[in-house]
Tab-separated table of N, CA and C in Angstrom:
chain	number	residue	atom	x	y	z
C	15	MET	N	70.344	191.578	-143.451
C	15	MET	CA	71.761	191.883	-143.582
C	15	MET	C	72.020	192.450	-144.965
C	16	LYS	N	72.881	193.454	-145.023
C	16	LYS	CA	73.293	194.071	-146.279
C	16	LYS	C	74.596	193.425	-146.742
C	17	VAL	N	74.618	192.982	-147.994
C	17	VAL	CA	75.758	192.274	-148.557
C	17	VAL	C	76.229	192.981	-149.811
C	18	GLY	N	77.523	193.253	-149.883
C	18	GLY	CA	78.119	193.863	-151.059
C	18	GLY	C	78.628	192.801	-152.020
C	19	PHE	N	78.320	192.965	-153.290
C	19	PHE	CA	78.781	192.053	-154.335
C	19	PHE	C	79.708	192.798	-155.282
C	20	GLY	N	80.790	192.152	-155.652
C	20	GLY	CA	81.708	192.718	-156.623
C	20	GLY	C	82.302	191.624	-157.480
C	21	CYS	N	82.580	191.959	-158.732
C	21	CYS	CA	83.178	190.982	-159.646
C	21	CYS	C	83.909	191.718	-160.758
C	22	ASP	N	84.703	190.952	-161.488
C	22	ASP	CA	85.263	191.497	-162.717
C	22	ASP	C	84.371	191.077	-163.883
C	23	HIS	N	84.803	191.372	-165.089
C	23	HIS	CA	83.978	191.121	-166.273
C	23	HIS	C	83.717	189.636	-166.534
C	24	THR	N	84.526	188.747	-165.942
C	24	THR	CA	84.339	187.309	-166.191
C	24	THR	C	83.181	186.719	-165.409
C	25	ALA	N	82.671	187.451	-164.418
C	25	ALA	CA	81.730	186.838	-163.470
C	25	ALA	C	80.393	187.572	-163.353
C	26	ILE	N	80.076	188.407	-164.295
C	26	ILE	CA	78.861	189.221	-164.186
C	26	ILE	C	77.595	188.368	-164.137
C	27	ASP	N	77.491	187.376	-164.991
C	27	ASP	CA	76.281	186.545	-164.998
C	27	ASP	C	76.115	185.796	-163.678
C	28	LEU	N	77.200	185.238	-163.160
C	28	LEU	CA	77.131	184.527	-161.891
C	28	LEU	C	76.769	185.491	-160.763
C	29	LYS	N	77.360	186.668	-160.763
C	29	LYS	CA	77.037	187.662	-159.724
C	29	LYS	C	75.554	187.997	-159.748
C	30	LYS	N	75.006	188.227	-160.921
C	30	LYS	CA	73.575	188.555	-161.025
C	30	LYS	C	72.705	187.431	-160.474
C	31	GLU	N	73.022	186.201	-160.834
C	31	GLU	CA	72.230	185.071	-160.353
C	31	GLU	C	72.325	184.942	-158.832
C	32	LEU	N	73.510	185.135	-158.296
C	32	LEU	CA	73.692	185.006	-156.846
C	32	LEU	C	73.036	186.151	-156.082
C	33	MET	N	73.035	187.331	-156.675
C	33	MET	CA	72.338	188.451	-156.029
C	33	MET	C	70.833	188.177	-155.984
C	34	GLU	N	70.289	187.630	-157.040
C	34	GLU	CA	68.865	187.253	-157.047
C	34	GLU	C	68.595	186.191	-155.983
C	35	TYR	N	69.457	185.213	-155.919
C	35	TYR	CA	69.323	184.126	-154.943
C	35	TYR	C	69.323	184.677	-153.514
C	36	MET	N	70.268	185.549	-153.228
C	36	MET	CA	70.376	186.098	-151.873
C	36	MET	C	69.218	187.047	-151.557
C	37	THR	N	68.752	187.775	-152.548
C	37	THR	CA	67.593	188.652	-152.345
C	37	THR	C	66.368	187.827	-151.982
C	38	GLU	N	66.181	186.707	-152.673
C	38	GLU	CA	65.062	185.807	-152.370
C	38	GLU	C	65.147	185.256	-150.952
C	39	LYS	N	66.366	185.139	-150.424
C	39	LYS	CA	66.568	184.630	-149.060
C	39	LYS	C	66.428	185.745	-148.012
C	40	GLY	N	66.167	186.978	-148.469
C	40	GLY	CA	65.934	188.079	-147.542
C	40	GLY	C	67.101	189.008	-147.311
C	41	TYR	N	68.191	188.833	-148.022
C	41	TYR	CA	69.338	189.718	-147.891
C	41	TYR	C	69.158	190.946	-148.779
C	42	GLU	N	69.674	192.061	-148.335
C	42	GLU	CA	69.709	193.269	-149.159
C	42	GLU	C	71.059	193.293	-149.858
C	43	CYS	N	71.049	193.256	-151.176
C	43	CYS	CA	72.279	193.163	-151.959
C	43	CYS	C	72.629	194.503	-152.588
C	44	VAL	N	73.911	194.853	-152.489
C	44	VAL	CA	74.423	196.083	-153.076
C	44	VAL	C	75.450	195.684	-154.130
C	45	ASP	N	75.274	196.164	-155.344
C	45	ASP	CA	76.125	195.807	-156.473
C	45	ASP	C	77.209	196.861	-156.668
C	46	TYR	N	78.457	196.459	-156.449
C	46	TYR	CA	79.597	197.360	-156.621
C	46	TYR	C	80.292	197.158	-157.967
C	47	GLY	N	79.653	196.447	-158.895
C	47	GLY	CA	80.198	196.255	-160.228
C	47	GLY	C	80.989	194.950	-160.284
C	48	ALA	N	81.389	194.616	-161.432
C	48	ALA	CA	81.258	195.197	-162.754
C	48	ALA	C	79.848	194.956	-163.306
C	49	TYR	N	79.568	195.680	-164.381
C	49	TYR	CA	78.200	195.672	-164.895
C	49	TYR	C	78.075	195.195	-166.337
C	50	ASP	N	79.146	195.248	-167.114
C	50	ASP	CA	79.087	194.932	-168.537
C	50	ASP	C	80.208	193.955	-168.888
C	51	ALA	N	79.850	192.764	-169.311
C	51	ALA	CA	80.833	191.731	-169.628
C	51	ALA	C	81.726	192.103	-170.808
C	52	LYS	N	81.312	193.073	-171.599
C	52	LYS	CA	82.102	193.484	-172.760
C	52	LYS	C	83.172	194.523	-172.406
C	53	VAL	N	83.109	195.035	-171.173
C	53	VAL	CA	84.071	196.046	-170.729
C	53	VAL	C	84.977	195.417	-169.678
C	54	ARG	N	86.253	195.334	-169.999
C	54	ARG	CA	87.209	194.729	-169.064
C	54	ARG	C	87.274	195.532	-167.767
C	55	VAL	N	87.213	194.831	-166.666
C	55	VAL	CA	87.313	195.440	-165.343
C	55	VAL	C	88.383	194.688	-164.575
C	56	ASP	N	89.287	195.402	-163.959
C	56	ASP	CA	90.351	194.766	-163.189
C	56	ASP	C	89.848	194.381	-161.811
C	57	TYR	N	90.006	193.126	-161.457
C	57	TYR	CA	89.477	192.597	-160.195
C	57	TYR	C	89.979	193.317	-158.944
C	58	PRO	N	91.209	193.872	-158.904
C	58	PRO	CA	91.603	194.569	-157.672
C	58	PRO	C	90.673	195.740	-157.323
C	59	ASP	N	90.170	196.422	-158.335
C	59	ASP	CA	89.276	197.561	-158.090
C	59	ASP	C	87.993	197.120	-157.392
C	60	GLN	N	87.432	196.005	-157.841
C	60	GLN	CA	86.181	195.524	-157.250
C	60	GLN	C	86.413	194.962	-155.850
C	61	GLY	N	87.516	194.271	-155.666
C	61	GLY	CA	87.849	193.759	-154.338
C	61	GLY	C	88.005	194.881	-153.334
C	62	GLN	N	88.663	195.928	-153.753
C	62	GLN	CA	88.860	197.083	-152.876
C	62	GLN	C	87.540	197.780	-152.561
C	63	LYS	N	86.692	197.950	-153.556
C	63	LYS	CA	85.405	198.628	-153.344
C	63	LYS	C	84.565	197.927	-152.285
C	64	VAL	N	84.440	196.621	-152.405
C	64	VAL	CA	83.600	195.872	-151.464
C	64	VAL	C	84.243	195.866	-150.073
C	65	ALA	N	85.535	195.666	-150.007
C	65	ALA	CA	86.223	195.662	-148.714
C	65	ALA	C	86.073	197.013	-148.017
C	66	GLU	N	86.252	198.091	-148.738
C	66	GLU	CA	86.114	199.424	-148.144
C	66	GLU	C	84.673	199.702	-147.727
C	67	ALA	N	83.717	199.151	-148.466
C	67	ALA	CA	82.312	199.324	-148.089
C	67	ALA	C	82.026	198.635	-146.754
C	68	ILE	N	82.660	197.510	-146.504
C	68	ILE	CA	82.495	196.823	-145.222
C	68	ILE	C	83.110	197.659	-144.105
C	69	ILE	N	84.301	198.139	-144.302
C	69	ILE	CA	84.975	198.951	-143.279
C	69	ILE	C	84.178	200.222	-143.000
C	70	ALA	N	83.577	200.807	-144.022
C	70	ALA	CA	82.792	202.041	-143.867
C	70	ALA	C	81.418	201.784	-143.255
C	71	GLY	N	81.032	200.515	-143.141
C	71	GLY	CA	79.734	200.178	-142.573
C	71	GLY	C	78.577	200.261	-143.550
C	72	GLU	N	78.882	200.370	-144.841
C	72	GLU	CA	77.824	200.408	-145.859
C	72	GLU	C	77.152	199.047	-146.000
C	73	VAL	N	77.940	197.982	-145.864
C	73	VAL	CA	77.456	196.608	-145.917
C	73	VAL	C	78.139	195.832	-144.793
C	74	GLU	N	77.540	194.687	-144.422
C	74	GLU	CA	78.110	193.888	-143.339
C	74	GLU	C	79.088	192.828	-143.836
C	75	LYS	N	78.776	192.225	-144.976
C	75	LYS	CA	79.629	191.181	-145.540
C	75	LYS	C	79.724	191.385	-147.042
C	76	GLY	N	80.635	190.605	-147.661
C	76	GLY	CA	80.830	190.754	-149.089
C	76	GLY	C	80.994	189.436	-149.808
C	77	VAL	N	80.669	189.466	-151.093
C	77	VAL	CA	80.846	188.340	-152.004
C	77	VAL	C	81.639	188.862	-153.190
C	78	LEU	N	82.776	188.242	-153.455
C	78	LEU	CA	83.637	188.665	-154.556
C	78	LEU	C	83.863	187.510	-155.517
C	79	ILE	N	83.807	187.811	-156.815
C	79	ILE	CA	83.959	186.773	-157.828
C	79	ILE	C	84.831	187.300	-158.967
C	80	CYS	N	85.852	186.531	-159.297
C	80	CYS	CA	86.622	186.784	-160.517
C	80	CYS	C	86.803	185.426	-161.186
C	81	GLY	N	87.767	185.281	-162.058
C	81	GLY	CA	87.946	184.011	-162.739
C	81	GLY	C	88.215	182.861	-161.779
C	82	THR	N	89.128	183.081	-160.818
C	82	THR	CA	89.481	182.048	-159.842
C	82	THR	C	89.071	182.407	-158.413
C	83	GLY	N	88.822	183.674	-158.148
C	83	GLY	CA	88.562	184.143	-156.792
C	83	GLY	C	89.826	184.552	-156.066
C	84	ILE	N	90.966	184.167	-156.587
C	84	ILE	CA	92.236	184.422	-155.903
C	84	ILE	C	92.609	185.899	-155.936
C	85	GLY	N	92.707	186.454	-157.121
C	85	GLY	CA	93.156	187.843	-157.251
C	85	GLY	C	92.252	188.826	-156.524
C	86	ILE	N	90.957	188.662	-156.663
C	86	ILE	CA	90.013	189.606	-156.055
C	86	ILE	C	90.064	189.516	-154.531
C	87	SER	N	90.312	188.309	-153.996
C	87	SER	CA	90.432	188.171	-152.541
C	87	SER	C	91.742	188.753	-152.036
C	88	LEU	N	92.811	188.604	-152.801
C	88	LEU	CA	94.086	189.205	-152.409
C	88	LEU	C	93.961	190.721	-152.311
C	89	ALA	N	93.268	191.311	-153.262
C	89	ALA	CA	93.057	192.766	-153.236
C	89	ALA	C	92.240	193.170	-152.015
C	90	ALA	N	91.169	192.452	-151.743
C	90	ALA	CA	90.324	192.777	-150.589
C	90	ALA	C	91.108	192.679	-149.286
C	91	ASN	N	91.972	191.690	-149.186
C	91	ASN	CA	92.758	191.488	-147.965
C	91	ASN	C	93.793	192.582	-147.725
C	92	LYS	N	94.058	193.405	-148.697
C	92	LYS	CA	94.980	194.528	-148.511
C	92	LYS	C	94.318	195.688	-147.779
C	93	VAL	N	92.993	195.678	-147.684
C	93	VAL	CA	92.273	196.721	-146.955
C	93	VAL	C	92.342	196.372	-145.468
C	94	PRO	N	92.926	197.250	-144.653
C	94	PRO	CA	93.075	196.955	-143.228
C	94	PRO	C	91.748	196.595	-142.566
C	95	GLY	N	91.765	195.500	-141.803
C	95	GLY	CA	90.586	195.049	-141.087
C	95	GLY	C	89.759	194.010	-141.809
C	96	ILE	N	90.134	193.705	-143.035
C	96	ILE	CA	89.357	192.748	-143.839
C	96	ILE	C	89.987	191.363	-143.792
C	97	ARG	N	89.107	190.374	-143.707
C	97	ARG	CA	89.498	188.977	-143.829
C	97	ARG	C	88.617	188.368	-144.923
C	98	ALA	N	89.241	188.124	-146.065
C	98	ALA	CA	88.548	187.546	-147.218
C	98	ALA	C	89.152	186.186	-147.506
C	99	ALA	N	88.307	185.220	-147.820
C	99	ALA	CA	88.788	183.866	-148.085
C	99	ALA	C	88.221	183.340	-149.392
C	100	VAL	N	89.083	182.700	-150.160
C	100	VAL	CA	88.658	182.014	-151.370
C	100	VAL	C	88.217	180.613	-150.973
C	101	CYS	N	87.014	180.243	-151.350
C	101	CYS	CA	86.502	178.904	-151.041
C	101	CYS	C	85.816	178.336	-152.272
C	102	SER	N	86.131	177.082	-152.556
C	102	SER	CA	85.529	176.424	-153.716
C	102	SER	C	84.587	175.307	-153.313
C	103	GLU	N	84.312	175.215	-152.006
C	103	GLU	CA	83.366	174.222	-151.512
C	103	GLU	C	82.789	174.729	-150.191
C	104	PRO	N	81.648	174.210	-149.781
C	104	PRO	CA	80.933	174.734	-148.616
C	104	PRO	C	81.654	174.592	-147.273
C	105	TYR	N	82.378	173.502	-147.042
C	105	TYR	CA	83.011	173.303	-145.745
C	105	TYR	C	83.979	174.441	-145.404
C	106	SER	N	84.848	174.784	-146.335
C	106	SER	CA	85.801	175.874	-146.089
C	106	SER	C	85.080	177.203	-145.916
C	107	ALA	N	83.999	177.388	-146.643
C	107	ALA	CA	83.220	178.627	-146.513
C	107	ALA	C	82.641	178.749	-145.109
C	108	GLU	N	82.133	177.656	-144.581
C	108	GLU	CA	81.609	177.664	-143.215
C	108	GLU	C	82.723	177.917	-142.202
C	109	MET	N	83.828	177.224	-142.356
C	109	MET	CA	84.913	177.314	-141.383
C	109	MET	C	85.607	178.671	-141.385
C	110	THR	N	85.616	179.358	-142.517
C	110	THR	CA	86.264	180.667	-142.536
C	110	THR	C	85.491	181.686	-141.709
C	111	VAL	N	84.212	181.454	-141.522
C	111	VAL	CA	83.434	182.294	-140.615
C	111	VAL	C	83.595	181.781	-139.185
C	112	ARG	N	83.382	180.488	-138.980
C	112	ARG	CA	83.416	179.924	-137.627
C	112	ARG	C	84.757	180.148	-136.934
C	113	HIS	N	85.865	180.020	-137.683
C	113	HIS	CA	87.184	180.110	-137.060
C	113	HIS	C	87.938	181.398	-137.361
C	114	ASN	N	87.659	182.049	-138.485
C	114	ASN	CA	88.421	183.235	-138.888
C	114	ASN	C	87.612	184.514	-138.896
C	115	ASN	N	86.307	184.408	-138.655
C	115	ASN	CA	85.417	185.570	-138.664
C	115	ASN	C	85.576	186.393	-139.945
C	116	ALA	N	85.694	185.689	-141.063
C	116	ALA	CA	85.851	186.368	-142.355
C	116	ALA	C	84.590	187.142	-142.696
C	117	GLN	N	84.793	188.307	-143.292
C	117	GLN	CA	83.672	189.135	-143.725
C	117	GLN	C	83.371	188.962	-145.207
C	118	ILE	N	84.327	188.402	-145.943
C	118	ILE	CA	84.165	188.281	-147.397
C	118	ILE	C	84.437	186.848	-147.832
C	119	ILE	N	83.547	186.339	-148.675
C	119	ILE	CA	83.748	185.059	-149.351
C	119	ILE	C	84.065	185.368	-150.815
C	120	ALA	N	85.043	184.672	-151.354
C	120	ALA	CA	85.410	184.854	-152.760
C	120	ALA	C	85.477	183.492	-153.426
C	121	PHE	N	85.144	183.460	-154.695
C	121	PHE	CA	85.300	182.234	-155.467
C	121	PHE	C	85.418	182.575	-156.937
C	122	GLY	N	85.740	181.557	-157.710
C	122	GLY	CA	85.988	181.758	-159.130
C	122	GLY	C	84.830	181.322	-159.991
C	123	ALA	N	84.428	182.193	-160.892
C	123	ALA	CA	83.365	181.853	-161.846
C	123	ALA	C	83.815	180.747	-162.791
C	124	ARG	N	85.126	180.624	-162.973
C	124	ARG	CA	85.656	179.564	-163.833
C	124	ARG	C	85.953	178.290	-163.048
C	125	VAL	N	85.692	178.328	-161.736
C	125	VAL	CA	86.009	177.199	-160.867
C	125	VAL	C	84.755	176.507	-160.353
C	126	VAL	N	83.773	177.288	-159.949
C	126	VAL	CA	82.538	176.710	-159.394
C	126	VAL	C	81.363	177.060	-160.306
C	127	GLY	N	80.427	176.182	-160.368
C	127	GLY	CA	79.202	176.434	-161.129
C	127	GLY	C	78.191	177.184	-160.275
C	128	ASN	N	77.093	177.543	-160.878
C	128	ASN	CA	76.069	178.334	-160.200
C	128	ASN	C	75.509	177.643	-158.963
C	129	GLU	N	75.203	176.367	-159.061
C	129	GLU	CA	74.589	175.669	-157.927
C	129	GLU	C	75.580	175.479	-156.786
C	130	LEU	N	76.828	175.166	-157.107
C	130	LEU	CA	77.841	175.044	-156.059
C	130	LEU	C	78.085	176.403	-155.405
C	131	ALA	N	78.082	177.462	-156.185
C	131	ALA	CA	78.253	178.808	-155.631
C	131	ALA	C	77.157	179.123	-154.618
C	132	LYS	N	75.942	178.703	-154.899
C	132	LYS	CA	74.836	178.923	-153.958
C	132	LYS	C	75.060	178.149	-152.666
C	133	LYS	N	75.553	176.924	-152.772
C	133	LYS	CA	75.844	176.127	-151.576
C	133	LYS	C	76.967	176.775	-150.755
C	134	ILE	N	77.940	177.334	-151.433
C	134	ILE	CA	79.037	178.027	-150.746
C	134	ILE	C	78.489	179.236	-149.995
C	135	LEU	N	77.612	179.993	-150.648
C	135	LEU	CA	77.009	181.150	-149.973
C	135	LEU	C	76.171	180.721	-148.781
C	136	ASP	N	75.400	179.672	-148.931
C	136	ASP	CA	74.583	179.182	-147.813
C	136	ASP	C	75.464	178.819	-146.618
C	137	ALA	N	76.577	178.153	-146.874
C	137	ALA	CA	77.482	177.755	-145.790
C	137	ALA	C	78.117	178.979	-145.135
C	138	PHE	N	78.546	179.922	-145.939
C	138	PHE	CA	79.204	181.134	-145.421
C	138	PHE	C	78.236	181.964	-144.586
C	139	PHE	N	77.065	182.229	-145.142
C	139	PHE	CA	76.106	183.090	-144.453
C	139	PHE	C	75.345	182.371	-143.345
C	140	GLY	N	75.406	181.057	-143.323
C	140	GLY	CA	74.760	180.296	-142.258
C	140	GLY	C	75.652	180.063	-141.053
C	141	ALA	N	76.931	180.375	-141.182
C	141	ALA	CA	77.891	180.122	-140.105
C	141	ALA	C	77.959	181.293	-139.131
C	142	ILE	N	78.346	180.968	-137.905
C	142	ILE	CA	78.505	181.972	-136.840
C	142	ILE	C	79.907	181.826	-136.253
C	143	PHE	N	80.575	182.943	-136.047
C	143	PHE	CA	81.914	182.955	-135.456
C	143	PHE	C	81.865	182.345	-134.059
C	144	GLU	N	82.769	181.419	-133.786
C	144	GLU	CA	82.782	180.701	-132.521
C	144	GLU	C	83.454	181.462	-131.390
C	145	GLY	N	84.301	182.446	-131.706
C	145	GLY	CA	84.990	183.183	-130.658
C	145	GLY	C	85.978	182.297	-129.913
C	146	GLY	N	86.152	182.543	-128.602
C	146	GLY	CA	87.067	181.735	-127.801
C	146	GLY	C	88.474	181.756	-128.348
C	147	ARG	N	89.076	180.560	-128.453
C	147	ARG	CA	90.463	180.489	-128.936
C	147	ARG	C	90.592	181.051	-130.348
C	148	HIS	N	89.506	180.991	-131.104
C	148	HIS	CA	89.538	181.524	-132.466
C	148	HIS	C	89.620	183.047	-132.451
C	149	ALA	N	88.989	183.680	-131.484
C	149	ALA	CA	89.078	185.146	-131.356
C	149	ALA	C	90.520	185.559	-131.075
C	150	GLU	N	91.210	184.771	-130.271
C	150	GLU	CA	92.616	185.067	-129.982
C	150	GLU	C	93.453	184.976	-131.255
C	151	ARG	N	93.157	184.015	-132.086
C	151	ARG	CA	93.910	183.837	-133.335
C	151	ARG	C	93.580	184.944	-134.336
C	152	VAL	N	92.316	185.317	-134.407
C	152	VAL	CA	91.941	186.426	-135.294
C	152	VAL	C	92.639	187.696	-134.823
C	153	GLN	N	92.733	187.903	-133.523
C	153	GLN	CA	93.437	189.074	-132.996
C	153	GLN	C	94.900	189.051	-133.400
C	154	LYS	N	95.514	187.878	-133.409
C	154	LYS	CA	96.909	187.778	-133.859
C	154	LYS	C	97.044	188.205	-135.320
C	155	ILE	N	96.058	187.828	-136.131
C	155	ILE	CA	96.066	188.268	-137.535
C	155	ILE	C	95.989	189.789	-137.592
C	156	CYS	N	95.103	190.363	-136.804
C	156	CYS	CA	94.963	191.829	-136.759
C	156	CYS	C	96.247	192.491	-136.273
C	157	ASN	N	96.918	191.866	-135.320
C	157	ASN	CA	98.180	192.423	-134.803
C	157	ASN	C	99.256	192.453	-135.888
C	158	ILE	N	99.314	191.428	-136.717
C	158	ILE	CA	100.267	191.411	-137.829
C	158	ILE	C	100.015	192.609	-138.730
C	159	GLU	N	98.764	192.829	-139.038
C	159	GLU	CA	98.378	193.938	-139.912
C	159	GLU	C	98.783	195.289	-139.307
C	160	GLU	N	98.588	195.450	-138.017
C	160	GLU	CA	98.902	196.720	-137.340
C	160	GLU	C	100.390	196.996	-137.279
C	161	ASN	N	101.209	195.942	-137.280
C	161	ASN	CA	102.657	196.121	-137.174
C	161	ASN	C	103.341	196.368	-138.515
C	162	ILE	N	102.591	196.245	-139.583
C	162	ILE	CA	103.198	196.441	-140.917
C	162	ILE	C	103.291	197.917	-141.230
């Protein structure tokens, strides 16, 4: 699976470590920036890049990291067809796939440590969408987006 990674300047070290971790697990990782912690990068730009890469079919899923994970996920969710969720623990990361079919996991470099971030990724990427009644609910989310 191809996974897009994006972050702002606050999360570059964590992004690098997580990309190495996922590569070791057999994932192909694509880095959409940021690249230099000394150069300020606005998180909406990175959230948009990864979300658009998913819609374009360049990558299948995404990992977004900023200070809290909130801002970067809000930006990603503005891209039609994207469901991004901020999760600070593994259970929510698993459930956002199982029940919401989320394509993007987001978290905060200032909120979770490296080892917890790895557990969150394991839960997110190990989960499978359950479909059924959850598919109906995801469709309702998509319908809201289409009516705006």
